[in-house]
Amino acid sequence: MRCSLYSMLPLVVVLAGCGASAVIQERAAENAAADARIQARGLPVLTECQAMFKSPQLDPIRDKVALALTGPTPMALLIINSRPDEQERTALIAWADARQRCAVIARRFFAALPLPPSMDEGLKERVREGLAAFINQGQRLSNSLTAALYNGQLTFAEFNQKRENTHEKLLAALHSWLAVLDAEDQAETLQRAEAAQQRADAAVGLITAVACAAGSRSHFVQAMCH
């Protein structure tokens, strides 16, 4: 019996470290790995979309609109009071087509987004569906504004300002939504951590009780018996 009790000591030590902290550390490692995978797989998507916007078909409007919104709209684009001519309207159609093809690629990327393995499956689905909805909404709003510009209802300056305002509101909504999902994810991780800690504590308590009842002479076990 003494040999079997001694063999339990390493198990007690391992179990003591397999509680909440282990779950949290494992999830942190998963998050880091998922972030790396997302960036690695997202880069080709970004590169492909950027290549579409380099098409010569877009040259007539290249200096009149922000083909890809990556920051505040330059002042030079907010003071163009002209409306598109025939050549520029043709370029607007080509631009809308490029955005549509880019959106298809983005939706495909989000549908297979490599999220952390331990994330709740329902939450994963909500993340993927929500990101796809963001792409769809952005596409609809951009197309609506582009149509107004094409039809002469807006000047380039008005289009650029409205597009920036719309984009900012959409991004703000996306960030708020992601913050809610992140909070839910953290709460779910903490629940799993607490459950793991309870299981670890119970296992350690059981093994310790058996060892104490058997009268183990190990100083380690004796210390745990007090």
Coordinates of C-alpha atoms in Angstrom, one line a residue:
M1 CA 0.0 0.0 0.0
R2 CA 2.8 2.4 0.8
C3 CA 4.2 2.1 -2.7
S4 CA 0.9 3.0 -4.2
L5 CA 0.5 5.9 -1.9
Y6 CA 3.9 7.2 -2.9
S7 CA 3.0 6.9 -6.5
M8 CA 0.0 9.2 -5.9
L9 CA 2.2 12.1 -4.7
P10 CA 3.1 13.3 -8.2
L11 CA -0.5 13.0 -9.2
V12 CA -1.5 15.3 -6.3
V13 CA 1.0 17.9 -7.4
V14 CA -0.2 17.7 -11.0
L15 CA -3.9 17.9 -10.1
A16 CA -3.2 20.9 -7.9
G17 CA -2.0 22.8 -10.9
C18 CA -4.8 21.6 -13.3
G19 CA -7.4 24.0 -12.0
A20 CA -8.5 27.5 -13.0
S21 CA -5.0 28.8 -13.8
A22 CA -4.4 25.9 -16.3
V23 CA -7.7 26.6 -18.1
I24 CA -6.9 30.3 -18.3
Q25 CA -3.4 29.8 -19.5
E26 CA -4.5 27.3 -22.1
R27 CA -7.1 29.7 -23.4
A28 CA -4.5 32.5 -23.5
A29 CA -2.3 30.3 -25.6
E30 CA -5.2 29.4 -27.9
N31 CA -6.0 33.1 -28.4
A32 CA -2.4 33.9 -29.3
A33 CA -2.4 31.1 -31.8
A34 CA -5.7 32.0 -33.3
D35 CA -4.6 35.7 -33.7
A36 CA -1.5 34.5 -35.6
R37 CA -3.6 32.2 -37.9
I38 CA -6.1 35.0 -38.6
Q39 CA -3.4 37.5 -39.5
A40 CA -1.6 34.9 -41.7
R41 CA -4.8 33.9 -43.5
G42 CA -6.2 37.4 -43.7
L43 CA -3.1 38.9 -45.4
P44 CA -3.7 37.1 -48.7
V45 CA -7.4 38.3 -48.6
L46 CA -6.2 41.9 -48.1
T47 CA -3.6 41.6 -50.8
E48 CA -6.1 40.2 -53.3
C49 CA -8.6 43.0 -52.6
Q50 CA -5.9 45.7 -52.9
A51 CA -4.8 44.2 -56.2
M52 CA -8.4 44.7 -57.5
F53 CA -8.3 48.4 -56.6
K54 CA -5.2 48.8 -58.7
S55 CA -7.0 48.0 -61.9
P56 CA -6.5 50.7 -64.6
Q57 CA -10.3 50.8 -65.0
L58 CA -10.4 52.7 -61.7
D59 CA -7.9 55.4 -62.8
P60 CA -10.5 58.0 -63.7
I61 CA -11.7 58.1 -60.0
R62 CA -8.5 57.2 -58.3
D63 CA -7.8 60.8 -57.2
K64 CA -11.5 61.6 -56.4
V65 CA -12.5 58.8 -54.0
A66 CA -10.8 56.7 -51.3
L67 CA -10.9 53.3 -53.1
A68 CA -10.2 51.6 -49.8
L69 CA -11.1 53.3 -46.5
T70 CA -8.1 52.8 -44.2
G71 CA -8.3 56.1 -42.2
P72 CA -9.7 59.6 -42.3
T73 CA -10.6 60.8 -45.7
P74 CA -7.9 63.2 -47.1
M75 CA -9.0 66.9 -47.2
A76 CA -8.3 66.9 -50.9
L77 CA -11.3 64.5 -51.4
L78 CA -13.6 66.6 -49.3
I79 CA -13.4 69.7 -51.6
I80 CA -14.2 68.2 -55.0
N81 CA -17.4 69.8 -55.9
S82 CA -17.7 68.3 -59.4
R83 CA -20.1 65.4 -60.3
P84 CA -18.9 62.4 -62.3
D85 CA -18.6 62.6 -66.1
E86 CA -19.2 59.6 -68.4
Q87 CA -15.7 58.2 -68.0
E88 CA -15.9 58.5 -64.2
R89 CA -19.3 56.8 -64.1
T90 CA -17.9 53.9 -66.0
A91 CA -15.1 53.7 -63.4
L92 CA -17.7 53.8 -60.6
I93 CA -19.3 50.7 -62.0
A94 CA -16.0 49.0 -62.2
W95 CA -15.2 50.0 -58.6
A96 CA -18.5 48.6 -57.4
D97 CA -17.8 45.4 -59.1
A98 CA -14.3 45.2 -57.5
R99 CA -15.9 45.8 -54.1
Q100 CA -18.4 43.0 -54.7
R101 CA -15.7 40.5 -55.6
C102 CA -13.7 41.6 -52.6
A103 CA -16.8 41.1 -50.4
V104 CA -17.2 37.5 -51.7
I105 CA -13.6 36.7 -50.7
A106 CA -14.1 38.4 -47.3
R107 CA -17.2 36.4 -46.5
R108 CA -15.5 33.2 -47.5
F109 CA -12.6 34.1 -45.1
F110 CA -15.0 34.9 -42.2
A111 CA -17.0 31.7 -42.8
A112 CA -13.8 29.7 -42.0
L113 CA -12.4 32.1 -39.4
P114 CA -9.9 30.0 -37.2
L115 CA -11.3 30.9 -33.8
P116 CA -9.9 29.4 -30.6
P117 CA -10.8 25.6 -30.3
S118 CA -12.2 26.0 -26.8
M119 CA -14.6 28.9 -27.7
D120 CA -18.2 27.9 -27.3
E121 CA -19.5 26.7 -30.7
G122 CA -22.6 28.8 -30.6
L123 CA -20.4 31.9 -30.0
K124 CA -18.2 31.0 -32.9
E125 CA -21.2 30.8 -35.2
R126 CA -22.4 34.2 -33.9
V127 CA -19.0 35.7 -34.6
R128 CA -18.8 34.4 -38.1
E129 CA -22.4 35.3 -39.0
G130 CA -22.0 38.8 -37.5
L131 CA -18.8 39.5 -39.4
A132 CA -20.5 38.4 -42.6
A133 CA -23.5 40.7 -41.8
F134 CA -21.0 43.6 -41.3
I135 CA -19.6 43.0 -44.8
N136 CA -23.1 42.8 -46.3
Q137 CA -24.3 46.0 -44.6
G138 CA -21.1 47.8 -45.6
Q139 CA -21.6 46.7 -49.2
R140 CA -25.2 47.8 -49.3
L141 CA -24.4 51.3 -47.9
S142 CA -21.5 51.8 -50.3
N143 CA -23.5 50.7 -53.3
S144 CA -26.3 53.1 -52.3
L145 CA -24.0 56.1 -52.0
T146 CA -22.2 55.1 -55.2
A147 CA -25.5 55.0 -57.1
A148 CA -26.3 58.5 -55.8
L149 CA -22.9 59.7 -57.0
Y150 CA -23.3 58.0 -60.3
N151 CA -26.7 59.6 -60.9
G152 CA -25.4 63.0 -60.1
Q153 CA -27.3 63.4 -56.8
L154 CA -24.0 63.9 -54.9
T155 CA -20.8 65.7 -55.7
F156 CA -17.5 63.8 -55.1
A157 CA -17.0 65.8 -51.9
E158 CA -20.5 65.0 -50.6
F159 CA -20.0 61.3 -51.4
N160 CA -16.7 61.1 -49.7
Q161 CA -18.0 62.8 -46.5
K162 CA -21.1 60.7 -46.4
R163 CA -19.1 57.5 -47.0
E164 CA -16.7 58.3 -44.2
N165 CA -19.5 59.1 -41.8
T166 CA -21.3 55.9 -42.7
H167 CA -18.2 53.8 -42.4
E168 CA -17.4 55.3 -38.9
K169 CA -20.9 54.5 -37.6
L170 CA -20.7 50.9 -39.0
L171 CA -17.3 50.4 -37.4
A172 CA -18.5 51.7 -34.1
A173 CA -21.4 49.3 -34.1
L174 CA -19.1 46.5 -35.0
H175 CA -16.7 47.3 -32.2
S176 CA -19.5 47.5 -29.7
W177 CA -20.9 44.1 -30.8
L178 CA -17.5 42.4 -30.7
A179 CA -17.0 43.8 -27.1
V180 CA -20.3 42.1 -26.0
L181 CA -19.2 38.8 -27.5
D182 CA -15.8 39.1 -26.0
A183 CA -17.3 39.7 -22.6
E184 CA -19.5 36.6 -23.1
D185 CA -16.5 34.5 -24.1
Q186 CA -14.5 35.6 -21.1
A187 CA -17.4 34.8 -18.8
E188 CA -17.7 31.3 -20.3
T189 CA -13.9 30.7 -19.9
L190 CA -14.1 31.7 -16.3
Q191 CA -17.0 29.3 -15.7
R192 CA -14.9 26.5 -17.2
A193 CA -11.9 27.6 -15.1
E194 CA -14.0 27.5 -11.9
A195 CA -15.4 24.1 -12.8
A196 CA -11.9 22.8 -13.5
Q197 CA -10.7 24.2 -10.1
Q198 CA -13.5 22.5 -8.3
R199 CA -12.7 19.1 -10.0
A200 CA -9.0 19.5 -9.1
D201 CA -9.7 20.4 -5.5
A202 CA -12.0 17.4 -5.2
A203 CA -9.4 15.1 -6.7
V204 CA -6.6 16.4 -4.4
G205 CA -8.9 16.1 -1.4
L206 CA -9.8 12.5 -2.2
I207 CA -6.2 11.4 -2.7
T208 CA -5.1 13.3 0.4
A209 CA -7.9 11.7 2.5
V210 CA -6.9 8.2 1.4
A211 CA -3.3 8.9 2.1
C212 CA -4.0 10.3 5.6
A213 CA -6.3 7.4 6.4
A214 CA -3.5 5.0 5.5
G215 CA -1.1 6.7 7.8
S216 CA 1.5 7.6 5.2
R217 CA 4.9 8.5 6.7
S218 CA 5.6 11.0 3.9
H219 CA 6.3 14.5 5.3
F220 CA 4.5 15.9 2.2
V221 CA 1.3 13.9 2.9
Q222 CA 1.5 14.5 6.7
A223 CA 1.7 18.2 6.1
M224 CA -1.5 18.0 4.0
C225 CA -3.3 16.0 6.7
H226 CA -3.1 18.9 9.2

